mmCIF file of C-alpha atoms in Angstrom:
data_model
loop_
_atom_site.group_PDB
_atom_site.id
_atom_site.type_symbol
_atom_site.label_atom_id
_atom_site.label_comp_id
_atom_site.label_asym_id
_atom_site.label_seq_id
_atom_site.Cartn_x
_atom_site.Cartn_y
_atom_site.Cartn_z
ATOM 1 C CA VAL A 138 -2.751 5.279 0.876
ATOM 2 C CA ALA A 139 -2.533 8.774 -0.594
ATOM 3 C CA ARG A 140 -2.360 10.394 2.845
ATOM 4 C CA TYR A 141 0.415 8.075 4.017
ATOM 5 C CA SER A 142 2.306 8.461 0.725
ATOM 6 C CA TYR A 143 2.072 12.226 1.063
ATOM 7 C CA TRP A 144 3.483 12.107 4.610
ATOM 8 C CA ILE A 145 6.366 9.858 3.557
ATOM 9 C CA ALA A 146 7.245 12.073 0.591
ATOM 10 C CA LEU A 147 7.201 15.158 2.826
ATOM 11 C CA LYS A 148 9.369 13.449 5.459
ATOM 12 C CA MET A 149 11.842 12.507 2.735
ATOM 13 C CA GLY A 150 12.159 16.186 1.843
ATOM 14 C CA LEU A 151 11.044 15.803 -1.759
ATOM 15 C CA ASP A 152 10.282 18.730 -4.025
ATOM 16 C CA PRO A 153 6.639 19.896 -3.652
ATOM 17 C CA GLU A 154 5.889 19.085 -7.297
ATOM 18 C CA VAL A 155 7.142 15.522 -6.798
ATOM 19 C CA VAL A 156 5.107 15.236 -3.576
ATOM 20 C CA ARG A 157 1.962 16.289 -5.472
ATOM 21 C CA ALA A 158 2.637 13.750 -8.233
ATOM 22 C CA ILE A 159 3.114 10.974 -5.670
ATOM 23 C CA ARG A 160 -0.080 11.987 -3.879
ATOM 24 C CA PHE A 161 -2.018 11.913 -7.155
ATOM 25 C CA ALA A 162 -0.546 8.553 -8.180
ATOM 26 C CA ALA A 163 -1.408 7.152 -4.743
ATOM 27 C CA ASP A 164 -4.976 8.415 -5.106
ATOM 28 C CA VAL A 165 -5.443 6.383 -8.302
ATOM 29 C CA HIS A 166 -2.883 3.595 -7.846
ATOM 30 C CA ASP A 167 -5.500 0.811 -7.925
ATOM 31 C CA VAL A 168 -7.599 2.197 -10.797
ATOM 32 C CA GLY A 169 -6.752 -0.918 -12.832
ATOM 33 C CA LYS A 170 -8.858 -2.987 -10.432
ATOM 34 C CA ILE A 171 -11.873 -1.708 -12.343
ATOM 35 C CA ASN A 172 -11.066 -4.463 -14.865
ATOM 36 C CA VAL A 173 -10.762 -7.218 -12.252
ATOM 37 C CA PRO A 174 -13.898 -9.397 -12.161
ATOM 38 C CA ASP A 175 -16.018 -8.812 -9.050
ATOM 39 C CA GLU A 176 -15.832 -12.473 -8.049
ATOM 40 C CA VAL A 177 -12.048 -12.098 -7.773
ATOM 41 C CA LEU A 178 -11.980 -8.562 -6.402
ATOM 42 C CA ARG A 179 -14.547 -9.224 -3.672
ATOM 43 C CA LYS A 180 -13.724 -12.847 -2.900
ATOM 44 C CA PRO A 181 -14.028 -13.296 0.884
ATOM 45 C CA ALA A 182 -11.208 -15.852 1.022
ATOM 46 C CA ARG A 183 -7.656 -16.371 -0.151
ATOM 47 C CA LEU A 184 -7.242 -16.088 -3.930
ATOM 48 C CA THR A 185 -6.215 -19.111 -5.971
ATOM 49 C CA ASP A 186 -2.991 -18.825 -7.988
ATOM 50 C CA GLU A 187 -5.046 -18.179 -11.127
ATOM 51 C CA GLU A 188 -7.115 -15.489 -9.407
ATOM 52 C CA PHE A 189 -3.978 -13.855 -8.037
ATOM 53 C CA GLU A 190 -2.538 -13.689 -11.564
ATOM 54 C CA ILE A 191 -5.712 -11.882 -12.656
ATOM 55 C CA MET A 192 -5.454 -9.491 -9.694
ATOM 56 C CA LYS A 193 -1.776 -8.774 -10.397
ATOM 57 C CA ARG A 194 -2.645 -7.366 -13.817
ATOM 58 C CA HIS A 195 -4.296 -4.327 -12.196
ATOM 59 C CA SER A 196 -1.019 -2.419 -11.988
ATOM 60 C CA GLU A 197 -0.368 -2.789 -15.716
ATOM 61 C CA VAL A 198 -3.977 -2.001 -16.647
ATOM 62 C CA GLY A 199 -3.956 1.014 -14.337
ATOM 63 C CA ALA A 200 -0.742 2.287 -15.902
ATOM 64 C CA GLU A 201 -2.273 1.952 -19.358
ATOM 65 C CA MET A 202 -5.304 3.919 -18.182
ATOM 66 C CA VAL A 203 -3.368 6.820 -16.652
ATOM 67 C CA ALA A 204 -0.909 6.949 -19.553
ATOM 68 C CA ALA A 205 -3.574 9.023 -21.321
ATOM 69 C CA LEU A 206 -2.747 11.837 -18.873
ATOM 70 C CA GLY A 207 0.663 12.159 -20.516
ATOM 71 C CA ASP A 208 2.727 12.079 -17.311
ATOM 72 C CA ASP A 209 5.261 9.255 -17.605
ATOM 73 C CA ARG A 210 6.294 9.634 -13.978
ATOM 74 C CA ILE A 211 2.758 8.963 -12.692
ATOM 75 C CA THR A 212 2.295 6.122 -15.181
ATOM 76 C CA SER A 213 5.499 4.430 -13.988
ATOM 77 C CA MET A 214 4.533 4.839 -10.309
ATOM 78 C CA ILE A 215 1.184 3.148 -10.933
ATOM 79 C CA ARG A 216 2.762 0.333 -12.937
ATOM 80 C CA SER A 217 5.442 -0.270 -10.317
ATOM 81 C CA HIS A 218 3.602 0.057 -7.003
ATOM 82 C CA HIS A 219 3.827 -3.727 -6.407
ATOM 83 C CA GLU A 220 7.525 -3.988 -7.205
ATOM 84 C CA ARG A 221 9.746 -5.008 -4.301
ATOM 85 C CA TRP A 222 13.134 -3.683 -3.247
ATOM 86 C CA ASP A 223 14.555 -7.236 -3.511
ATOM 87 C CA GLY A 224 13.260 -7.737 -7.084
ATOM 88 C CA ASN A 225 10.509 -10.225 -6.193
ATOM 89 C CA GLY A 226 7.586 -7.937 -7.065
ATOM 90 C CA TYR A 227 5.521 -7.498 -10.196
ATOM 91 C CA PRO A 228 4.925 -6.785 -13.047
ATOM 92 C CA ASP A 229 8.539 -6.200 -14.136
ATOM 93 C CA ARG A 230 10.567 -7.618 -11.210
ATOM 94 C CA LEU A 231 12.373 -4.296 -10.791
ATOM 95 C CA GLU A 232 14.625 -3.956 -7.784
ATOM 96 C CA GLY A 233 16.155 -1.287 -5.611
ATOM 97 C CA GLU A 234 16.462 2.180 -7.032
ATOM 98 C CA SER A 235 15.278 1.032 -10.458
ATOM 99 C CA ILE A 236 11.778 1.164 -8.932
ATOM 100 C CA PRO A 237 10.387 4.710 -9.201
ATOM 101 C CA LEU A 238 10.669 6.474 -5.841
ATOM 102 C CA GLY A 239 6.939 7.247 -5.776
ATOM 103 C CA ALA A 240 6.141 3.549 -6.242
ATOM 104 C CA ARG A 241 8.519 2.640 -3.397
ATOM 105 C CA ILE A 242 6.766 5.157 -1.167
ATOM 106 C CA MET A 243 3.306 3.900 -2.177
ATOM 107 C CA ALA A 244 4.358 0.304 -1.456
ATOM 108 C CA VAL A 245 5.070 1.196 2.177
ATOM 109 C CA ALA A 246 1.840 3.185 2.530
ATOM 110 C CA ASP A 247 -0.268 0.550 0.766
ATOM 111 C CA THR A 248 1.139 -2.250 2.909
ATOM 112 C CA TYR A 249 0.507 -0.380 6.152
ATOM 113 C CA ASP A 250 -3.035 0.341 5.002
ATOM 114 C CA ALA A 251 -3.610 -3.280 3.914
ATOM 115 C CA ILE A 252 -2.391 -4.630 7.265
ATOM 116 C CA THR A 253 -4.381 -2.249 9.466
ATOM 117 C CA THR A 254 -7.623 -2.106 7.475
ATOM 118 C CA SER A 255 -10.326 -4.685 8.104
ATOM 119 C CA ARG A 256 -11.389 -6.783 5.146
ATOM 120 C CA CYS A 257 -14.473 -8.940 4.712
ATOM 121 C CA TYR A 258 -12.304 -11.998 5.426
ATOM 122 C CA ARG A 259 -10.240 -10.657 8.362
ATOM 123 C CA ALA A 260 -9.994 -7.909 10.934
ATOM 124 C CA GLY A 261 -7.329 -5.281 10.548
ATOM 125 C CA ALA A 262 -4.162 -5.781 12.569
ATOM 126 C CA SER A 263 -2.769 -3.342 15.092
ATOM 127 C CA HIS A 264 -0.492 -0.421 14.358
ATOM 128 C CA LYS A 265 2.215 -2.214 16.353
ATOM 129 C CA LYS A 266 1.988 -5.346 14.199
ATOM 130 C CA ALA A 267 2.072 -3.316 10.976
ATOM 131 C CA VAL A 268 5.119 -1.381 12.176
ATOM 132 C CA GLY A 269 6.859 -4.647 13.064
ATOM 133 C CA ILE A 270 6.257 -5.996 9.564
ATOM 134 C CA LEU A 271 7.465 -2.795 7.901
ATOM 135 C CA ARG A 272 10.614 -2.778 10.052
ATOM 136 C CA ALA A 273 11.316 -6.445 9.328
ATOM 137 C CA GLU A 274 10.885 -5.907 5.578
ATOM 138 C CA ALA A 275 12.852 -2.641 5.298
ATOM 139 C CA GLY A 276 15.680 -3.251 2.842
ATOM 140 C CA LYS A 277 14.033 -6.492 1.654
ATOM 141 C CA GLN A 278 10.529 -5.829 0.384
ATOM 142 C CA PHE A 279 10.641 -2.069 0.956
ATOM 143 C CA ASP A 280 12.993 0.862 0.485
ATOM 144 C CA ALA A 281 14.468 1.316 3.981
ATOM 145 C CA ASP A 282 14.481 5.117 3.634
ATOM 146 C CA ALA A 283 10.757 5.157 2.799
ATOM 147 C CA VAL A 284 10.020 2.892 5.783
ATOM 148 C CA GLU A 285 12.049 5.132 8.102
ATOM 149 C CA ALA A 286 10.267 8.246 6.829
ATOM 150 C CA PHE A 287 6.908 6.568 7.394
ATOM 151 C CA LEU A 288 7.825 5.378 10.883
ATOM 152 C CA SER A 289 9.156 8.783 11.892
ATOM 153 C CA HIS A 290 5.836 10.319 10.955
ATOM 154 C CA ARG A 291 3.749 7.527 12.470
ATOM 155 C CA ARG A 292 5.275 8.237 15.868
ATOM 156 C CA HIS A 293 2.817 11.114 16.252
ATOM 157 C CA ARG A 294 -0.232 10.444 18.422
ATOM 158 C CA SER A 295 -2.751 11.646 15.885
ATOM 159 C CA ALA A 296 -1.551 9.078 13.372
ATOM 160 C CA ARG A 297 -1.881 6.303 15.939
ATOM 161 C CA LEU A 298 -5.432 7.432 16.600
ATOM 162 C CA VAL A 299 -6.310 6.943 12.923
ATOM 163 C CA ALA A 300 -5.025 3.355 13.105
ATOM 164 C CA LEU A 301 -6.973 2.706 16.310
ATOM 165 C CA LEU A 302 -10.183 4.083 14.857
ATOM 166 C CA SER A 303 -9.845 1.936 11.737
ATOM 167 C CA THR A 304 -9.243 -1.328 13.641
ATOM 168 C CA GLY A 305 -10.915 -0.645 16.989
ATOM 169 C CA PRO A 306 -14.511 -1.492 16.005
ATOM 170 C CA TRP A 307 -13.442 -4.908 14.719
ATOM 171 C CA ARG A 308 -11.528 -5.585 17.915
ATOM 172 C CA VAL A 309 -14.695 -4.878 19.927
ATOM 173 C CA VAL A 310 -16.663 -7.283 17.696
ATOM 174 C CA GLU A 311 -13.964 -9.963 18.050
ATOM 175 C CA TRP A 312 -13.924 -9.509 21.830
ATOM 176 C CA ALA A 313 -17.727 -9.748 21.988
ATOM 177 C CA LEU A 314 -17.796 -12.889 19.863
ATOM 178 C CA ALA A 315 -15.018 -14.490 21.878
ATOM 179 C CA SER A 316 -16.913 -13.943 25.113
ATOM 180 C CA LEU A 317 -20.077 -15.691 23.880
#
């Protein structure tokens, strides 16, 4: 997530100090998950509504943890990384430009990573599928400018290779199992 957030921030032409802050926030954005019970955090199936409510608290807990660093900008990025452009996110239901820019950038990066990374309960999806979802949600769930910056960077071959390497092994396993 940090690497993708960094690329997006660079593509958006942000000040180097802001880029560094976004990269740091992205590195620790899920630190609040340390307080999520293992049975919820590592559950190999869909979370119940109650479990999802527990999981959602990680952004607030993480913000409380990093507040000790004394950088309000990083604290607000961590708290807001699950906010949505359309106001349907959490924890504060912020919308549009009221969401810190770093959090909007991290939301795009985190979603791409979540879609393309294999989990214990599912294989990661392809780069193409992730891009389709990001495009469809630009201006709805995500800041359209952050999505465009991400997509302009992801057009490079080396970035596609990273996605292939992260999902390729699971595709081979799925193919092998399907042919049994």
